[in-house]
């Protein structure tokens, strides 16, 4: 379970992260990441989007539980100003947690600026 301080709850925060963030697509996930200018709340914040396209309520909740568990494992690697939205694609319904974790780590790596971009 994600700690409450790391959960994204406001729709404006979701909207800003999705519209202004960097997007990385994986087979089962789409990750939007944004480094917030003003970190009002301490710590990285993670939000989940699991639409009806993923399946019925039982399947959506199962996917959401897996994603929360996987997101918890990457919290220590995120900057306190990071905002991340993870959108589950329909194929995530059949993915195991290890695959979801690998895809999340790959997507987060792709959203980070490259060292040569920081010059």
PDB file of C-alpha atoms in Angstrom:
ATOM      1  CA  UNK A   1       0.000   0.000   0.000  1.00  0.00           C
ATOM      2  CA  UNK A   2       1.202   3.506  -0.792  1.00  0.00           C
ATOM      3  CA  UNK A   3       1.540   5.804   2.228  1.00  0.00           C
ATOM      4  CA  UNK A   4      -1.088   8.576   2.258  1.00  0.00           C
ATOM      5  CA  UNK A   5       1.544  11.308   1.854  1.00  0.00           C
ATOM      6  CA  UNK A   6       2.651   9.730  -1.445  1.00  0.00           C
ATOM      7  CA  UNK A   7      -0.813   9.384  -2.982  1.00  0.00           C
ATOM      8  CA  UNK A   8      -2.033  11.826  -5.578  1.00  0.00           C
ATOM      9  CA  UNK A   9      -5.645  12.697  -4.797  1.00  0.00           C
ATOM     10  CA  UNK A  10      -6.540  15.980  -6.518  1.00  0.00           C
ATOM     11  CA  UNK A  11      -7.795  15.899 -10.097  1.00  0.00           C
ATOM     12  CA  UNK A  12      -5.877  19.108 -10.842  1.00  0.00           C
ATOM     13  CA  UNK A  13      -2.648  17.369  -9.839  1.00  0.00           C
ATOM     14  CA  UNK A  14      -3.485  14.426 -12.121  1.00  0.00           C
ATOM     15  CA  UNK A  15      -4.358  16.782 -14.981  1.00  0.00           C
ATOM     16  CA  UNK A  16      -1.199  18.862 -14.630  1.00  0.00           C
ATOM     17  CA  UNK A  17       1.024  15.783 -14.483  1.00  0.00           C
ATOM     18  CA  UNK A  18      -0.595  14.179 -17.524  1.00  0.00           C
ATOM     19  CA  UNK A  19      -0.692  17.341 -19.643  1.00  0.00           C
ATOM     20  CA  UNK A  20       2.731  18.809 -18.758  1.00  0.00           C
ATOM     21  CA  UNK A  21       4.671  15.670 -17.832  1.00  0.00           C
ATOM     22  CA  UNK A  22       6.917  13.454 -19.903  1.00  0.00           C
ATOM     23  CA  UNK A  23       5.161  10.336 -21.194  1.00  0.00           C
ATOM     24  CA  UNK A  24       6.721   6.890 -21.461  1.00  0.00           C
ATOM     25  CA  UNK A  25       4.740   4.027 -22.986  1.00  0.00           C
ATOM     26  CA  UNK A  26       5.236   0.381 -22.074  1.00  0.00           C
ATOM     27  CA  UNK A  27       3.242  -2.694 -23.188  1.00  0.00           C
ATOM     28  CA  UNK A  28       1.039  -2.676 -20.058  1.00  0.00           C
ATOM     29  CA  UNK A  29       1.466   0.885 -18.709  1.00  0.00           C
ATOM     30  CA  UNK A  30       1.694   4.516 -19.669  1.00  0.00           C
ATOM     31  CA  UNK A  31       3.686   6.626 -17.210  1.00  0.00           C
ATOM     32  CA  UNK A  32       3.488  10.419 -17.027  1.00  0.00           C
ATOM     33  CA  UNK A  33       6.214  12.025 -14.887  1.00  0.00           C
ATOM     34  CA  UNK A  34       6.629  15.663 -13.926  1.00  0.00           C
ATOM     35  CA  UNK A  35       9.185  17.311 -11.685  1.00  0.00           C
ATOM     36  CA  UNK A  36       7.094  19.826  -9.778  1.00  0.00           C
ATOM     37  CA  UNK A  37       8.473  23.347  -9.355  1.00  0.00           C
ATOM     38  CA  UNK A  38       6.905  23.949  -5.977  1.00  0.00           C
ATOM     39  CA  UNK A  39       6.670  20.839  -3.845  1.00  0.00           C
ATOM     40  CA  UNK A  40       3.801  21.880  -1.568  1.00  0.00           C
ATOM     41  CA  UNK A  41       3.513  18.427  -0.082  1.00  0.00           C
ATOM     42  CA  UNK A  42       6.746  16.656   0.847  1.00  0.00           C
ATOM     43  CA  UNK A  43       7.755  13.482  -0.914  1.00  0.00           C
ATOM     44  CA  UNK A  44       7.023  12.109  -4.369  1.00  0.00           C
ATOM     45  CA  UNK A  45       3.351  11.717  -5.281  1.00  0.00           C
ATOM     46  CA  UNK A  46       1.968   8.848  -7.347  1.00  0.00           C
ATOM     47  CA  UNK A  47      -1.466   8.545  -8.919  1.00  0.00           C
ATOM     48  CA  UNK A  48      -3.129   5.602 -10.633  1.00  0.00           C
ATOM     49  CA  UNK A  49      -5.591   5.538 -13.515  1.00  0.00           C
ATOM     50  CA  UNK A  50      -7.282   2.177 -14.109  1.00  0.00           C
ATOM     51  CA  UNK A  51     -10.158   2.623 -16.567  1.00  0.00           C
ATOM     52  CA  UNK A  52     -13.060   0.338 -17.372  1.00  0.00           C
ATOM     53  CA  UNK A  53     -11.162  -0.772 -20.461  1.00  0.00           C
ATOM     54  CA  UNK A  54      -8.986  -2.872 -18.112  1.00  0.00           C
ATOM     55  CA  UNK A  55     -11.958  -5.022 -17.106  1.00  0.00           C
ATOM     56  CA  UNK A  56     -14.718  -5.349 -14.567  1.00  0.00           C
ATOM     57  CA  UNK A  57     -14.459  -3.936 -11.031  1.00  0.00           C
ATOM     58  CA  UNK A  58     -12.725  -7.013  -9.621  1.00  0.00           C
ATOM     59  CA  UNK A  59     -10.076  -6.972 -12.352  1.00  0.00           C
ATOM     60  CA  UNK A  60      -9.550  -3.193 -12.053  1.00  0.00           C
ATOM     61  CA  UNK A  61      -9.077  -3.405  -8.283  1.00  0.00           C
ATOM     62  CA  UNK A  62      -6.646  -6.294  -8.669  1.00  0.00           C
ATOM     63  CA  UNK A  63      -4.584  -4.282 -11.165  1.00  0.00           C
ATOM     64  CA  UNK A  64      -4.709  -1.204  -8.909  1.00  0.00           C
ATOM     65  CA  UNK A  65      -3.485  -3.236  -5.899  1.00  0.00           C
ATOM     66  CA  UNK A  66      -0.585  -4.611  -7.941  1.00  0.00           C
ATOM     67  CA  UNK A  67       0.333  -1.156  -9.212  1.00  0.00           C
ATOM     68  CA  UNK A  68       0.244   0.350  -5.711  1.00  0.00           C
ATOM     69  CA  UNK A  69       2.523  -2.425  -4.473  1.00  0.00           C
ATOM     70  CA  UNK A  70       4.921  -1.940  -7.394  1.00  0.00           C
ATOM     71  CA  UNK A  71       4.882   1.867  -7.023  1.00  0.00           C
ATOM     72  CA  UNK A  72       5.839   1.517  -3.371  1.00  0.00           C
ATOM     73  CA  UNK A  73       9.051  -0.266  -4.360  1.00  0.00           C
ATOM     74  CA  UNK A  74      10.244   2.705  -6.460  1.00  0.00           C
ATOM     75  CA  UNK A  75       9.408   5.492  -3.981  1.00  0.00           C
ATOM     76  CA  UNK A  76      12.972   5.662  -2.640  1.00  0.00           C
ATOM     77  CA  UNK A  77      14.336   6.242  -6.154  1.00  0.00           C
ATOM     78  CA  UNK A  78      12.117   9.282  -6.795  1.00  0.00           C
ATOM     79  CA  UNK A  79      12.919  12.895  -5.993  1.00  0.00           C
ATOM     80  CA  UNK A  80      10.585  14.586  -3.443  1.00  0.00           C
ATOM     81  CA  UNK A  81       9.385  16.961  -6.184  1.00  0.00           C
ATOM     82  CA  UNK A  82       8.399  14.134  -8.574  1.00  0.00           C
ATOM     83  CA  UNK A  83       4.790  13.625  -9.593  1.00  0.00           C
ATOM     84  CA  UNK A  84       3.962  10.367 -11.411  1.00  0.00           C
ATOM     85  CA  UNK A  85       0.700   9.140 -12.947  1.00  0.00           C
ATOM     86  CA  UNK A  86       0.554   5.466 -13.913  1.00  0.00           C
ATOM     87  CA  UNK A  87      -2.181   4.560 -16.404  1.00  0.00           C
ATOM     88  CA  UNK A  88      -2.939   0.864 -16.725  1.00  0.00           C
ATOM     89  CA  UNK A  89      -3.591  -0.454 -20.220  1.00  0.00           C
ATOM     90  CA  UNK A  90      -6.016  -3.359 -20.793  1.00  0.00           C
ATOM     91  CA  UNK A  91      -3.130  -5.850 -21.103  1.00  0.00           C
ATOM     92  CA  UNK A  92      -2.090  -5.070 -17.503  1.00  0.00           C
ATOM     93  CA  UNK A  93      -4.962  -7.295 -16.373  1.00  0.00           C
ATOM     94  CA  UNK A  94      -2.872 -10.353 -17.360  1.00  0.00           C
ATOM     95  CA  UNK A  95       0.545  -9.049 -16.253  1.00  0.00           C
ATOM     96  CA  UNK A  96       2.267 -10.335 -13.126  1.00  0.00           C
ATOM     97  CA  UNK A  97       3.669  -7.913 -10.557  1.00  0.00           C
ATOM     98  CA  UNK A  98       7.298  -8.523 -11.549  1.00  0.00           C
ATOM     99  CA  UNK A  99       6.552  -7.526 -15.133  1.00  0.00           C
ATOM    100  CA  UNK A 100       4.660  -4.417 -14.001  1.00  0.00           C
ATOM    101  CA  UNK A 101       7.581  -3.422 -11.780  1.00  0.00           C
ATOM    102  CA  UNK A 102      10.076  -3.880 -14.624  1.00  0.00           C
ATOM    103  CA  UNK A 103       7.910  -1.788 -16.964  1.00  0.00           C
ATOM    104  CA  UNK A 104       7.461   0.944 -14.349  1.00  0.00           C
ATOM    105  CA  UNK A 105      11.214   1.165 -13.715  1.00  0.00           C
ATOM    106  CA  UNK A 106      11.912   1.283 -17.465  1.00  0.00           C
ATOM    107  CA  UNK A 107       9.315   3.999 -18.003  1.00  0.00           C
ATOM    108  CA  UNK A 108      10.626   6.096 -15.106  1.00  0.00           C
ATOM    109  CA  UNK A 109      14.165   5.766 -16.448  1.00  0.00           C
ATOM    110  CA  UNK A 110      12.958   7.070 -19.825  1.00  0.00           C
ATOM    111  CA  UNK A 111      11.264  10.096 -18.267  1.00  0.00           C
ATOM    112  CA  UNK A 112      14.382  11.276 -16.451  1.00  0.00           C
ATOM    113  CA  UNK A 113      16.568  13.868 -18.187  1.00  0.00           C
ATOM    114  CA  UNK A 114      19.740  12.515 -19.759  1.00  0.00           C
ATOM    115  CA  UNK A 115      23.059  13.786 -18.302  1.00  0.00           C
ATOM    116  CA  UNK A 116      23.932  15.580 -21.558  1.00  0.00           C
ATOM    117  CA  UNK A 117      20.575  17.452 -21.380  1.00  0.00           C
ATOM    118  CA  UNK A 118      21.510  18.915 -17.987  1.00  0.00           C
ATOM    119  CA  UNK A 119      24.444  20.934 -19.333  1.00  0.00           C
TER     120      UNK A 119
END
